[in-house]
Short mmCIF file of C-alpha atoms in Angstrom, two decimals:
data_model
loop_
_atom_site.label_atom_id
_atom_site.label_comp_id
_atom_site.label_asym_id
_atom_site.label_seq_id
_atom_site.Cartn_x
_atom_site.Cartn_y
_atom_site.Cartn_z
CA UNK A 12 -26.09 0.47 8.63
CA UNK A 13 -26.62 -0.89 5.74
CA UNK A 14 -23.29 -0.53 3.08
CA UNK A 15 -23.86 -0.79 -0.97
CA UNK A 16 -20.79 -1.36 -1.31
CA UNK A 17 -17.69 -3.23 -4.35
CA UNK A 18 -15.45 -5.86 -3.37
CA UNK A 19 -11.62 -4.79 -5.42
CA UNK A 20 -8.59 -5.95 -5.81
CA UNK A 21 -5.03 -4.46 -6.96
CA UNK A 22 -2.75 -7.81 -7.60
CA UNK A 23 -5.50 -8.86 -4.80
CA UNK A 24 -4.29 -6.73 -2.10
CA UNK A 25 -8.48 -6.81 -1.93
CA UNK A 26 -10.73 -4.29 -0.30
CA UNK A 27 -14.52 -3.88 0.73
CA UNK A 28 -14.72 -0.07 -1.32
CA UNK A 29 -17.88 2.57 -0.14
CA UNK A 30 -19.05 6.05 -0.76
CA UNK A 31 -19.82 8.64 2.15
CA UNK A 32 -19.41 11.84 0.83
CA UNK A 33 -21.43 13.01 3.77
CA UNK A 34 -20.24 11.65 6.40
CA UNK A 35 -22.20 9.58 8.21
CA UNK A 36 -20.61 7.01 8.57
CA UNK A 37 -17.96 5.85 11.09
CA UNK A 38 -17.31 2.44 11.52
CA UNK A 39 -15.51 0.83 14.06
CA UNK A 40 -12.57 -1.40 14.40
CA UNK A 41 -14.95 -4.33 15.77
CA UNK A 42 -17.12 -3.87 13.21
CA UNK A 43 -14.25 -3.61 10.43
CA UNK A 44 -12.71 -6.10 12.09
CA UNK A 45 -16.67 -8.15 10.80
CA UNK A 46 -15.57 -6.74 7.43
CA UNK A 47 -12.81 -8.11 6.13
CA UNK A 48 -13.27 -11.52 8.44
CA UNK A 49 -12.97 -13.94 5.12
CA UNK A 50 -15.66 -16.57 7.37
CA UNK A 51 -18.28 -14.55 9.21
CA UNK A 52 -18.02 -11.74 6.17
CA UNK A 53 -16.86 -10.38 2.45
CA UNK A 54 -12.88 -10.35 3.74
CA UNK A 55 -10.71 -8.28 2.93
CA UNK A 56 -7.39 -6.57 3.25
CA UNK A 57 -9.48 -3.11 4.42
CA UNK A 58 -11.70 -0.86 4.44
CA UNK A 59 -11.93 1.99 1.79
CA UNK A 60 -14.35 4.65 3.17
CA UNK A 61 -14.79 7.21 -0.02
CA UNK A 62 -15.00 10.37 1.74
CA UNK A 63 -16.10 15.09 0.11
CA UNK A 64 -12.66 16.62 0.33
CA UNK A 65 -11.50 19.86 0.91
CA UNK A 66 -7.97 19.89 -0.90
CA UNK A 67 -9.16 16.75 -4.18
CA UNK A 68 -11.46 15.14 -5.60
CA UNK A 69 -12.26 13.02 -3.64
CA UNK A 70 -10.09 11.72 0.64
CA UNK A 71 -9.98 8.24 1.31
CA UNK A 72 -10.45 7.01 4.33
CA UNK A 73 -8.51 3.77 4.32
CA UNK A 74 -8.18 1.43 7.35
CA UNK A 75 -6.87 -2.00 8.64
CA UNK A 76 -8.14 -5.08 8.90
CA UNK A 77 -7.35 -4.69 12.57
CA UNK A 78 -10.04 -1.38 12.48
CA UNK A 79 -5.77 0.66 12.13
CA UNK A 80 -6.47 3.43 10.19
CA UNK A 81 -2.64 3.65 7.37
CA UNK A 82 -2.30 7.15 5.92
CA UNK A 83 -1.83 5.18 2.07
CA UNK A 84 -2.67 2.44 0.37
CA UNK A 85 -0.99 2.77 -3.01
CA UNK A 86 -2.78 -0.16 -4.43
CA UNK A 87 -6.19 0.92 -2.66
CA UNK A 88 -6.01 4.33 -4.42
CA UNK A 89 -6.16 2.67 -7.64
CA UNK A 90 -9.05 0.82 -7.12
CA UNK A 91 -10.48 4.26 -5.28
CA UNK A 92 -10.16 5.35 -8.75
CA UNK A 93 -12.02 2.68 -10.21
CA UNK A 94 -14.90 3.06 -8.23
CA UNK A 95 -15.30 6.42 -8.54
CA UNK A 96 -15.20 6.59 -11.80
CA UNK A 97 -17.31 3.17 -13.50
CA UNK A 98 -19.93 4.08 -10.74
CA UNK A 99 -20.02 7.63 -12.35
CA UNK A 100 -19.21 10.19 -9.45
CA UNK A 101 -16.71 11.37 -11.45
CA UNK A 102 -16.43 11.59 -15.39
CA UNK A 103 -12.38 12.73 -15.13
CA UNK A 104 -10.24 10.80 -16.30
CA UNK A 105 -6.94 12.52 -13.81
CA UNK A 106 -8.51 13.57 -10.46
CA UNK A 107 -6.50 13.98 -6.88
CA UNK A 108 -6.71 12.17 -4.18
CA UNK A 109 -6.46 13.32 -0.74
CA UNK A 110 -5.13 10.61 1.34
CA UNK A 111 -3.43 10.66 5.49
CA UNK A 112 0.14 11.22 3.37
CA UNK A 113 -1.22 14.20 1.02
CA UNK A 114 -2.47 15.17 -2.17
CA UNK A 115 -1.86 11.77 -5.37
CA UNK A 116 -2.77 12.77 -8.86
CA UNK A 117 -4.03 9.29 -11.14
CA UNK A 118 -4.74 9.35 -14.51
CA UNK A 119 -6.96 6.58 -15.43
CA UNK A 120 -7.16 4.07 -18.12
CA UNK A 121 -9.51 2.44 -19.63
CA UNK A 122 -10.49 -0.93 -21.65
CA UNK A 123 -12.29 -1.63 -24.25
CA UNK A 124 -15.91 -1.62 -22.53
CA UNK A 125 -15.39 1.74 -21.31
CA UNK A 126 -14.46 0.37 -17.44
CA UNK A 127 -10.82 1.74 -16.46
CA UNK A 128 -8.61 -0.97 -15.71
CA UNK A 129 -5.57 0.33 -14.72
CA UNK A 130 -4.06 3.70 -13.12
CA UNK A 131 -1.47 5.09 -13.00
CA UNK A 132 -0.33 7.45 -9.10
CA UNK A 133 2.35 9.74 -8.13
CA UNK A 134 2.61 8.44 -4.74
CA UNK A 135 5.00 11.43 -3.85
CA UNK A 136 8.99 12.09 -3.72
CA UNK A 137 10.10 9.16 -0.74
CA UNK A 138 11.06 10.17 2.25
CA UNK A 139 14.39 9.74 4.37
CA UNK A 140 14.45 12.17 7.29
CA UNK A 141 14.36 10.07 10.12
CA UNK A 142 11.91 11.75 12.26
CA UNK A 143 9.56 12.28 9.58
CA UNK A 144 9.46 8.06 9.02
CA UNK A 145 8.45 8.51 12.33
CA UNK A 146 12.47 5.45 13.16
CA UNK A 147 14.67 5.97 16.19
CA UNK A 148 17.77 4.86 13.95
CA UNK A 149 20.55 7.17 14.39
CA UNK A 150 22.50 6.09 11.29
CA UNK A 151 25.37 8.17 9.88
CA UNK A 152 24.30 9.12 7.26
CA UNK A 153 21.06 9.30 4.53
CA UNK A 154 19.79 7.97 3.12
CA UNK A 155 19.82 5.11 5.39
CA UNK A 156 20.55 1.98 3.55
CA UNK A 157 20.95 -1.82 5.13
CA UNK A 158 21.24 -0.78 8.32
CA UNK A 159 21.46 -3.47 10.58
CA UNK A 160 18.24 -5.04 12.74
CA UNK A 161 18.77 -8.15 14.86
CA UNK A 162 15.56 -9.86 16.17
CA UNK A 163 15.16 -13.33 16.80
CA UNK A 164 18.58 -14.39 16.15
CA UNK A 165 19.08 -12.95 13.10
CA UNK A 166 20.76 -10.15 11.88
CA UNK A 167 18.26 -8.44 8.69
CA UNK A 168 20.23 -5.56 6.21
CA UNK A 169 17.48 -2.68 6.68
CA UNK A 170 16.87 -0.13 4.03
CA UNK A 171 13.85 2.25 6.52
CA UNK A 172 12.17 4.88 4.00
CA UNK A 173 8.57 5.92 4.18
CA UNK A 174 6.76 6.70 0.62
CA UNK A 175 3.47 8.13 2.42
CA UNK A 176 4.23 5.34 5.26
CA UNK A 177 7.06 3.77 6.92
CA UNK A 178 8.87 0.23 5.06
CA UNK A 179 11.59 -1.90 6.00
CA UNK A 180 13.27 -2.97 3.28
CA UNK A 181 15.19 -6.51 3.32
CA UNK A 182 16.93 -7.62 -0.31
CA UNK A 183 18.26 -11.04 0.13
CA UNK A 184 19.66 -14.02 -2.23
CA UNK A 185 16.17 -16.49 -0.92
CA UNK A 186 13.60 -17.10 -3.01
CA UNK A 187 10.60 -16.16 -2.86
CA UNK A 188 9.17 -18.61 -1.19
CA UNK A 189 11.52 -19.27 1.08
CA UNK A 190 11.85 -16.02 2.26
CA UNK A 191 11.22 -15.10 5.87
CA UNK A 192 7.89 -13.17 6.26
CA UNK A 193 7.56 -15.25 9.60
CA UNK A 194 10.26 -12.16 10.49
CA UNK A 195 7.09 -10.00 9.32
CA UNK A 196 5.38 -9.43 12.86
CA UNK A 197 8.96 -9.36 14.76
CA UNK A 198 10.38 -6.71 12.40
CA UNK A 199 6.69 -4.85 12.60
CA UNK A 200 7.22 -4.15 15.89
CA UNK A 201 10.62 -3.30 16.89
CA UNK A 202 11.75 -0.36 19.62
CA UNK A 203 13.02 1.07 16.09
CA UNK A 204 9.96 1.71 14.74
CA UNK A 205 6.95 3.72 16.63
CA UNK A 206 4.68 3.89 15.28
CA UNK A 207 4.83 0.14 13.36
CA UNK A 208 6.47 -0.85 9.71
CA UNK A 209 5.97 -2.36 7.21
CA UNK A 210 8.37 -4.70 5.79
CA UNK A 211 9.70 -5.83 2.23
CA UNK A 212 12.03 -8.90 2.11
CA UNK A 213 13.54 -8.79 -1.88
CA UNK A 214 14.63 -11.03 -4.18
CA UNK A 215 16.20 -8.50 -6.77
CA UNK A 216 16.20 -11.07 -10.35
CA UNK A 217 17.98 -8.82 -12.88
CA UNK A 218 18.58 -5.04 -13.68
CA UNK A 219 14.88 -4.14 -14.08
CA UNK A 220 12.40 -6.16 -11.50
CA UNK A 221 12.25 -7.43 -8.55
CA UNK A 222 10.74 -10.46 -6.85
CA UNK A 223 8.63 -9.33 -3.61
CA UNK A 224 6.72 -9.78 -0.22
CA UNK A 225 5.18 -8.57 2.17
CA UNK A 226 3.98 -8.23 5.99
CA UNK A 227 2.12 -5.09 6.11
CA UNK A 228 1.06 -3.19 9.14
CA UNK A 229 -2.12 -4.18 10.32
CA UNK A 230 -2.32 -6.62 7.97
CA UNK A 231 -0.25 -9.27 8.20
CA UNK A 232 1.17 -10.74 5.06
CA UNK A 233 -0.78 -9.87 2.01
CA UNK A 234 -0.52 -10.83 -1.45
CA UNK A 235 0.67 -7.03 -2.67
CA UNK A 236 1.44 -3.28 -0.66
CA UNK A 237 1.52 -1.20 -3.81
CA UNK A 238 3.78 1.50 -1.39
CA UNK A 239 5.54 -1.34 -0.05
CA UNK A 240 6.86 -2.05 -3.47
CA UNK A 241 6.98 1.31 -4.79
CA UNK A 242 9.18 1.10 -0.99
CA UNK A 243 11.54 -1.93 -2.67
CA UNK A 244 12.63 0.13 -5.54
CA UNK A 245 13.57 3.36 -4.57
CA UNK A 246 15.56 1.60 -2.00
CA UNK A 247 17.28 -1.21 -4.76
CA UNK A 248 18.01 1.46 -7.06
CA UNK A 249 19.83 3.77 -4.18
CA UNK A 250 21.49 0.10 -3.18
CA UNK A 251 22.30 -0.34 -7.17
CA UNK A 252 20.58 -2.96 -6.93
CA UNK A 253 18.35 -1.99 -10.31
CA UNK A 254 17.62 0.33 -12.47
CA UNK A 255 14.73 1.98 -13.01
CA UNK A 256 11.84 1.23 -14.75
CA UNK A 257 11.44 -1.47 -12.09
CA UNK A 258 9.16 -5.14 -13.22
CA UNK A 259 7.75 -5.34 -8.86
CA UNK A 260 6.94 -9.63 -8.82
CA UNK A 261 4.75 -9.81 -5.77
CA UNK A 262 2.54 -12.96 -4.69
CA UNK A 263 -0.95 -11.57 -5.95
CA UNK A 264 1.04 -9.78 -9.97
CA UNK A 265 2.81 -6.94 -10.53
CA UNK A 266 4.10 -3.19 -10.15
CA UNK A 267 5.40 -1.02 -12.72
CA UNK A 268 7.62 1.43 -10.74
CA UNK A 269 9.40 4.40 -12.09
CA UNK A 270 11.79 7.04 -10.12
CA UNK A 271 14.17 9.66 -12.02
CA UNK A 272 16.31 9.93 -7.91
CA UNK A 273 16.27 12.92 -6.09
CA UNK A 274 13.48 15.16 -5.80
CA UNK A 275 11.79 13.83 -7.89
CA UNK A 276 7.62 11.57 -7.81
CA UNK A 277 7.71 8.07 -7.26
CA UNK A 278 5.25 6.48 -10.07
CA UNK A 279 3.53 3.74 -9.53
CA UNK A 280 1.50 1.97 -12.58
CA UNK A 281 -1.33 -1.12 -12.07
CA UNK A 282 -5.11 -2.55 -12.31
CA UNK A 283 -8.09 -2.42 -10.95
CA UNK A 284 -10.44 -4.46 -10.44
CA UNK A 285 -13.44 -4.68 -9.19
CA UNK A 286 -14.17 -8.85 -7.97
CA UNK A 287 -18.16 -8.02 -7.21
CA UNK A 288 -20.77 -5.72 -5.31
CA UNK A 289 -23.16 -6.18 -2.92
CA UNK A 290 -24.68 -4.64 0.07
CA UNK A 291 -24.51 -5.17 3.67
CA UNK A 292 -25.83 -5.44 6.81
CA UNK A 293 -23.46 -4.01 10.12
CA UNK A 294 -24.28 -3.52 12.82
#
C-alpha cells in the first residue's frame, strides 16, 4: 500500500496526514505504529486520515501513535484544515469538519504565500458532567475543580472536564521544567478515568498566561495538545487563576484560547505547518 502523505505539525504536535475520500484505506495498529515510529517510519504523535463526511465537508479520522482512536485533536484539526485547502481539496476558508466529538467549524487565515498559516477552531462548549467526560469521581458539585487524586504516594488537586476528549488539569507552583510529568502515565490509567485521560500540568504566570506540559492519552508526553490547552484555560478561568483570553505556552509553542464562560464555545487559534511531503510504502 502506497500512501501520498504530508508531515505536519501544530506547535510541534506532529502528524502524518493523508486523504482517503473513498474510504479505501484501513490501517492496523501495527501499521500506525510503524508510520509514527521516529526511526523506522516517518515519525509523529498520530496519523490523520482525511475522509468524506455526510455531516460536514470532511471527517477527521485521528489515530494515536499506539493505534487507538481519539475523539478530537485541536492541533490536528488545524493541520487538516491547512492540508485540505493547500492541496486543493476545498476552496472554502470557513468549513465544518466532522470529528468523533462532533462537527467543528474552522476558520483559515492565509499568509503572504496564499497558503494557510493560522487556523481558528470553534472547539464547542466544555463538558463538565461526570458521565460524559467520562469519570467515576463522585463530586458534590460540577464542574469538578481541585478534586484530590492520589497516585504513587503523591496527591494532586485535579480539575476534570472534556473538550470532546477527557482532561485532568493540575495546577502547580512548579516551573515548566520541573513539572511532575512522570506521574502522567499513572494518572492516565487511574480507575477514576474509565476511558483513560489526558493529563495537563499547569503553572499560571500572569492573569492571561499559562505554562503547560502534557501527557497525552495514547501518545505519552507531547510538545503540545490543543484540546488540553483549551481544558487548561477553562479550568484556570473557573478557578480564577486567569482571565480570558489566555495564551497557553507549551513546549512546542503558544496557543491562543478565548472562552466567555457559561454556555460559550471555546475558541482556539494557532499555527499549522507542513514540514514535508512524500510517498510511503506500508506493509
